[in-house]
Every structure is written in C-alpha cells, then in structure tokens.
C-alpha positions as a LaTeX table, in Angstrom:
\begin{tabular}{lrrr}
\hline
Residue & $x$ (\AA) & $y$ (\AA) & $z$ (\AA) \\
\hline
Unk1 & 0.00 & 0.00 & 0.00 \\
Unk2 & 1.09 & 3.44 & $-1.06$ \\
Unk3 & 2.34 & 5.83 & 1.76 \\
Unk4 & $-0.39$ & 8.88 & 2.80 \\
Unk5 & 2.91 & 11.12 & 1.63 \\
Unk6 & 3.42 & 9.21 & $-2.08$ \\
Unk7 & $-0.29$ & 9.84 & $-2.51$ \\
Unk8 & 0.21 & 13.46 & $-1.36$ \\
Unk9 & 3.03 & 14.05 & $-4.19$ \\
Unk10 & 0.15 & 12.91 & $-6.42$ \\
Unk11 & $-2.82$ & 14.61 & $-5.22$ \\
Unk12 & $-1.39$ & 17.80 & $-4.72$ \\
Unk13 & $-0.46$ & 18.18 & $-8.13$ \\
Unk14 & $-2.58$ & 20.30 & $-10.89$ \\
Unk15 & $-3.16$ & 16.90 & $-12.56$ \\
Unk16 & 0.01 & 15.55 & $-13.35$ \\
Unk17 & $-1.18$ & 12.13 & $-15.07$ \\
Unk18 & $-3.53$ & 11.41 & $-17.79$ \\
Unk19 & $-4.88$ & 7.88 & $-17.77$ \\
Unk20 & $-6.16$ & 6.73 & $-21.42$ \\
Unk21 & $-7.07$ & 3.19 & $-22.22$ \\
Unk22 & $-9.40$ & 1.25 & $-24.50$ \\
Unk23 & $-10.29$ & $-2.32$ & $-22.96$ \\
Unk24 & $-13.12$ & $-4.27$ & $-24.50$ \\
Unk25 & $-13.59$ & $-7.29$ & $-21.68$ \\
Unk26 & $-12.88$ & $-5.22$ & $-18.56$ \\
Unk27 & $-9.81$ & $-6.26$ & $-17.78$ \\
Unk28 & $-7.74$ & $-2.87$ & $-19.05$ \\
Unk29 & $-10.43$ & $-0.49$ & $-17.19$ \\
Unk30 & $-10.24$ & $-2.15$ & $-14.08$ \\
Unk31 & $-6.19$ & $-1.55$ & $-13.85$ \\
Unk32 & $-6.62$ & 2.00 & $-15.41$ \\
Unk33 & $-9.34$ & 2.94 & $-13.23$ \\
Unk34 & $-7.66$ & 1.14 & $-9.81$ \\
Unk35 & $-4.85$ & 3.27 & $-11.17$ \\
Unk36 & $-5.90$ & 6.56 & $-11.82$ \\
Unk37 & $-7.40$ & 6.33 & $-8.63$ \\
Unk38 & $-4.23$ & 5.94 & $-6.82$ \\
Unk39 & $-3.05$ & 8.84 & $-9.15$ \\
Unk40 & $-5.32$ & 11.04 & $-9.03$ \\
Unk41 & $-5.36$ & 10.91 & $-12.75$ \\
Unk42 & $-8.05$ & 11.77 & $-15.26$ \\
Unk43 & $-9.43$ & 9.32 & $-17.36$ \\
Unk44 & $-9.85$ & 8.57 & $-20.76$ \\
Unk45 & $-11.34$ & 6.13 & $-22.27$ \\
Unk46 & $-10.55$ & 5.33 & $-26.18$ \\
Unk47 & $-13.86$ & 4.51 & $-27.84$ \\
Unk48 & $-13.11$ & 2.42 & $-31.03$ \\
Unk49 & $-15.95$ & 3.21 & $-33.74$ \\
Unk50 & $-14.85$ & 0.67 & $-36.43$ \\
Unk51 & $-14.92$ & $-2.48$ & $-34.41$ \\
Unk52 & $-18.42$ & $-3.77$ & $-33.11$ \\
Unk53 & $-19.18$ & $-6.50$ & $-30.97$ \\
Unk54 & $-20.13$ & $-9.56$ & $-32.30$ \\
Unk55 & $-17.27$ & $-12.57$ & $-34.38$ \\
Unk56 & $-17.12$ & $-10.51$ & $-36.92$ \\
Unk57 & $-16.61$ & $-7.44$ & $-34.91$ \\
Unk58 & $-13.97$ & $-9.10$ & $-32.70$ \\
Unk59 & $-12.22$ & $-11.37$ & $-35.85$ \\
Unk60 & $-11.96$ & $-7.74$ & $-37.87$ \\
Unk61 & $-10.04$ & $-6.29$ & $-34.71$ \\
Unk62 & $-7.89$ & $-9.29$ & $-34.08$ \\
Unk63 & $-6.90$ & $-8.91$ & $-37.86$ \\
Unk64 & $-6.38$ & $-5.13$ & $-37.80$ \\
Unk65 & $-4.22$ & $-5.31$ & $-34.72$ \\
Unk66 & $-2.15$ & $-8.61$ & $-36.39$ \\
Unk67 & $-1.74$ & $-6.38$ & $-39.36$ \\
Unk68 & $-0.80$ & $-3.06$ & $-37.11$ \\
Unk69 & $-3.62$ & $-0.72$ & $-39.07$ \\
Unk70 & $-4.86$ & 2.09 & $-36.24$ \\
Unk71 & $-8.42$ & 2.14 & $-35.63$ \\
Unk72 & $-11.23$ & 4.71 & $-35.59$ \\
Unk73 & $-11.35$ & 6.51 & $-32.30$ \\
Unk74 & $-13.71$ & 8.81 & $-30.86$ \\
Unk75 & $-13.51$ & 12.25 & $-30.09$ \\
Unk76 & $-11.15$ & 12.86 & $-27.18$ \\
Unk77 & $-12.20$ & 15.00 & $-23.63$ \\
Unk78 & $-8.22$ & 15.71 & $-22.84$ \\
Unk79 & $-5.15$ & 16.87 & $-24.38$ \\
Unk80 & $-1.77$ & 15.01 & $-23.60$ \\
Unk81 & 0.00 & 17.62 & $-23.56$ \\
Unk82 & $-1.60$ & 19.36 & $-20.44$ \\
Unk83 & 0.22 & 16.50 & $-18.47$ \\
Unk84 & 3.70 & 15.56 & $-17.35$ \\
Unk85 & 2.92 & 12.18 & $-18.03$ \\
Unk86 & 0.37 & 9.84 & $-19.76$ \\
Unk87 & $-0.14$ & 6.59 & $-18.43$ \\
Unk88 & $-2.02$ & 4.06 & $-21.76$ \\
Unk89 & $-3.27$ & 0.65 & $-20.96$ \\
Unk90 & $-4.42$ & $-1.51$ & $-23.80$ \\
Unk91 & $-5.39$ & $-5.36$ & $-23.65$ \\
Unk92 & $-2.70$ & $-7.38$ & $-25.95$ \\
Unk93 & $-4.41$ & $-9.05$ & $-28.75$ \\
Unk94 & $-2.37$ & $-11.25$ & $-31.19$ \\
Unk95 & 0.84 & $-10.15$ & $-29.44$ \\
Unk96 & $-0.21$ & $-6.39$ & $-30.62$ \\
Unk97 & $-1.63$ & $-3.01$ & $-28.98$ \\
Unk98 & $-5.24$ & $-2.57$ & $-30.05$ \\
Unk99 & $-5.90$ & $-0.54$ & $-33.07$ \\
Unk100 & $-7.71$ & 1.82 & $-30.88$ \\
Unk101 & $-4.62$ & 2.29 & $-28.88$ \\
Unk102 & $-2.48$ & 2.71 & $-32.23$ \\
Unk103 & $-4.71$ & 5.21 & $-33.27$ \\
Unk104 & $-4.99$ & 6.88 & $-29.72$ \\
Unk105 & $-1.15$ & 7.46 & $-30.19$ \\
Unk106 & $-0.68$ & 8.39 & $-33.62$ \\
Unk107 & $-3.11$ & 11.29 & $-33.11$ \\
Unk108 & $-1.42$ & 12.52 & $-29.64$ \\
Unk109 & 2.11 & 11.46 & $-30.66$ \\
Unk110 & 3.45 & 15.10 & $-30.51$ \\
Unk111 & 1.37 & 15.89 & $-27.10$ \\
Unk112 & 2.93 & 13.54 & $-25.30$ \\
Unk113 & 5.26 & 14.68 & $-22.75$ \\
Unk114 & 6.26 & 11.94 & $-20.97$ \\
Unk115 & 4.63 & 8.14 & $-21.26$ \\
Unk116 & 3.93 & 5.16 & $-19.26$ \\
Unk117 & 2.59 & 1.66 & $-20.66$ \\
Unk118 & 0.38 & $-0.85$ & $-19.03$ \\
Unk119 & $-1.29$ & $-4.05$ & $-20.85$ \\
Unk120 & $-3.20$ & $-7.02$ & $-19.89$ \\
Unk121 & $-3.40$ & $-10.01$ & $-21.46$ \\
Unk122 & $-3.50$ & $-13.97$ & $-21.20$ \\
Unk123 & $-0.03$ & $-14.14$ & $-20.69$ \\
Unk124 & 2.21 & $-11.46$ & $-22.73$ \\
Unk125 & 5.03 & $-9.95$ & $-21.39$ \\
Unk126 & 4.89 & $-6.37$ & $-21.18$ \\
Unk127 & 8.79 & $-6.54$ & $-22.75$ \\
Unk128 & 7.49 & $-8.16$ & $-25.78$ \\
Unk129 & 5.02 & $-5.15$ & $-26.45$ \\
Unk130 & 7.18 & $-2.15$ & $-25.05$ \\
Unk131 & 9.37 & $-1.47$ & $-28.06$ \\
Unk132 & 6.05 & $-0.92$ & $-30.20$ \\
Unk133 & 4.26 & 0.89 & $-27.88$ \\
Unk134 & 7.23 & 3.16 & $-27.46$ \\
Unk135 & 7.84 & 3.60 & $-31.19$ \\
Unk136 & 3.78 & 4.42 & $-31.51$ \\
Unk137 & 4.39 & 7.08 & $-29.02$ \\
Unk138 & 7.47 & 8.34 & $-30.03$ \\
Unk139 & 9.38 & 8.33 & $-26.51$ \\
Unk140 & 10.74 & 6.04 & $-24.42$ \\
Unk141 & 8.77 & 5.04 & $-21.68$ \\
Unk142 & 9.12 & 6.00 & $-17.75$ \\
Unk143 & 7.09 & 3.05 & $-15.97$ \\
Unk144 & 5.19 & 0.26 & $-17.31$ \\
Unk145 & 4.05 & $-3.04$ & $-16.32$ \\
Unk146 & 2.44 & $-6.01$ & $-17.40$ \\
Unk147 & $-0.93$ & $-7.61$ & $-15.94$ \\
Unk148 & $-1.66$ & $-11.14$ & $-17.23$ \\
Unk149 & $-4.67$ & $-13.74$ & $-16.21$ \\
Unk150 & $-3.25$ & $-15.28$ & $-13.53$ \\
Unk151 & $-2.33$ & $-11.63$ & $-11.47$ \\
Unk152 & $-5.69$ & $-10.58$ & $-12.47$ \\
Unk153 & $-7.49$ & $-12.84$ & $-10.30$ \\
Unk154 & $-4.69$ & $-13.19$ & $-7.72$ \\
Unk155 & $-5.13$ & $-9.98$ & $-5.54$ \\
Unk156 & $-2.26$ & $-10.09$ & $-3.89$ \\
Unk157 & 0.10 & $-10.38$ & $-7.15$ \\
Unk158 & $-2.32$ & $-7.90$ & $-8.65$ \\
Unk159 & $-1.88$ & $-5.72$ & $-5.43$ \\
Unk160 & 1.92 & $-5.62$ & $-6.16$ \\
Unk161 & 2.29 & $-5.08$ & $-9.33$ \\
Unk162 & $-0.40$ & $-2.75$ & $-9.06$ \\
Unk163 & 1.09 & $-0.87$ & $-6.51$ \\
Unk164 & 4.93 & $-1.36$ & $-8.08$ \\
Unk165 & 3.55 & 0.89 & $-11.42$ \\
Unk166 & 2.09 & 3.53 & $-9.16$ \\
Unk167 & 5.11 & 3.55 & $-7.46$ \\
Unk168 & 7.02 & 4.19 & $-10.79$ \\
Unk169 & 4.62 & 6.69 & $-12.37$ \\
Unk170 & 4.58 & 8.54 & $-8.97$ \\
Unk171 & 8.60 & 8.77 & $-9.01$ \\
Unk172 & 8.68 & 10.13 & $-12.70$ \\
Unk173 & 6.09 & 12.94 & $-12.07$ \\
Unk174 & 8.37 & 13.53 & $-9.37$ \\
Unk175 & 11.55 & 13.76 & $-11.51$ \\
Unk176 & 9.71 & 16.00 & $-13.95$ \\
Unk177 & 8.97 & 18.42 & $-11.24$ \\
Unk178 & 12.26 & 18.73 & $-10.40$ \\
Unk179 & 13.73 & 18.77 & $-13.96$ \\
Unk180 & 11.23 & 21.64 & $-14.46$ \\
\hline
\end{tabular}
C-alpha cells in the first residue's frame, strides 16, 4: 500500500497524469481505473468506432491489430499535452496493442510529454510489447508493467504489481517536477 505522503506528491499536483485506455472485456479499465485512482489521474477512455461486438466485430479487430492498421477513435475529452505524463493501458491481442490504442497514439504522438505503458493479457510480457508501444508514441517510456490472467485474479500479485507501477509513475512525475 502506497504511503499517505506518495499519494500526497500525487494529489497535490494540478493533474500531473492522464490515464487513457481502450479495454473491450474489462480487464484494461479495471487496472486504469484502480490506477488513476491511486493517481489522481483523469481518465480517458478510447472509444473504437470501427470495431463492433459480435465474431465478426472481434475477428476484424484481431486482424487489424495482427496487421498493425490504427483504428477509428472517438472524439477525445483531454489533451496530452496538459500532463507531465500519460499513463495508456491496452489489452494485448495477437501479441499487438489494439488498433484503438495505435490510433490513440498516432493522433497525440506530438502531445505527449512523458509516457507510461500498461497491458493485460492472457499471458504477454509487457517486454514483448514495449518497443512498439514506445515507437507508436514516439518516446521512451518511464514506468510500465504487465498484468496477465493469472495476477488478475490473484489480488495479492495484482496488489503488487499494481502498486509497483504507481510507485514508478509517482517517481517520474516527481523527476519532472524537479527537472522543471
């Protein structure tokens, strides 16, 4: 559990972290939201208006996110680049971000300031991911961590690792404070 002064660093801040994500089973938007919580973060949620629900729906998505094409997002409430960091969280589906999460940062690319990654999958390793995501973004990132199955339903692994990226995220707003 975080510290009452590591959540003060946070809270005190004029809204230091952005938290976007796009999850379609729940998975993602529990983490982002148990995260942005702990942050103090807004929220954004990446609405995906090409893929529906549905086998087609999910077989076109699977296929656009093997194939690396960005989907259609919806219009976005906040601007990356009124934050010293933005925290994205996107389920991993054939060993890929989503499309809505490679559109998400093709369009805020240059608005990023600094970014952290988070993904969930079945089992995926955030390291196999990271380079992409980074590369998408155009930065390197400052935290990220991975959230698979298992740690899902395991609290106490989910507890850690949960608390380890808020941990990470809290030290780089930190360091950006300083550096500015």
């Amino acid at each position: 559990m975080l510290s009452d002064v590591t959540l003060g660093i946070c809270m005190n801040a004029s809204k230091p972290v952005l938290l976007a994500y796009f999850s379609s089973t729940g998975n993602t938007a529990r983490v982002a939201h148990d995260l942005a919580e702990r942050l103090g973060a807004d929220i954004e949620n990446i609405q995906d208006r090409r893929h529906r629900a549905g086998m087609l729906g999910q077989f076109t998505a699977a296929f656009d996110a093997w194939r690396e094409a960005p989907g259609r997002i919806g219009a976005l409430r906040y601007n990356p680049a009124d934050y010293a960091i933005t925290v994205v969280g996107t389920p991993v589906w054939t060993a890929k971000m989503t499309p809505a999460i490679r559109a998400y940062l093709r369009e805020t690319r240059s608005q990023i300031q600094s970014a952290a990654f988070f993904v969930t999958s079945g089992d995926t390793d955030i390291g196999r991911l990271l380079p992409s995501l980074e590369s998408a973004a155009g930065r390197a990132s400052v935290a990220s961590a991975g959230f698979n199955g298992k740690e899902l339903r395991d609290a106490v692994i989910y507890e850690r690792k949960l608390s380890a990226l808020v941990a990470q995220v809290t030290r780089a707003v930190q360091l950006s404070r300083q550096a500015a």
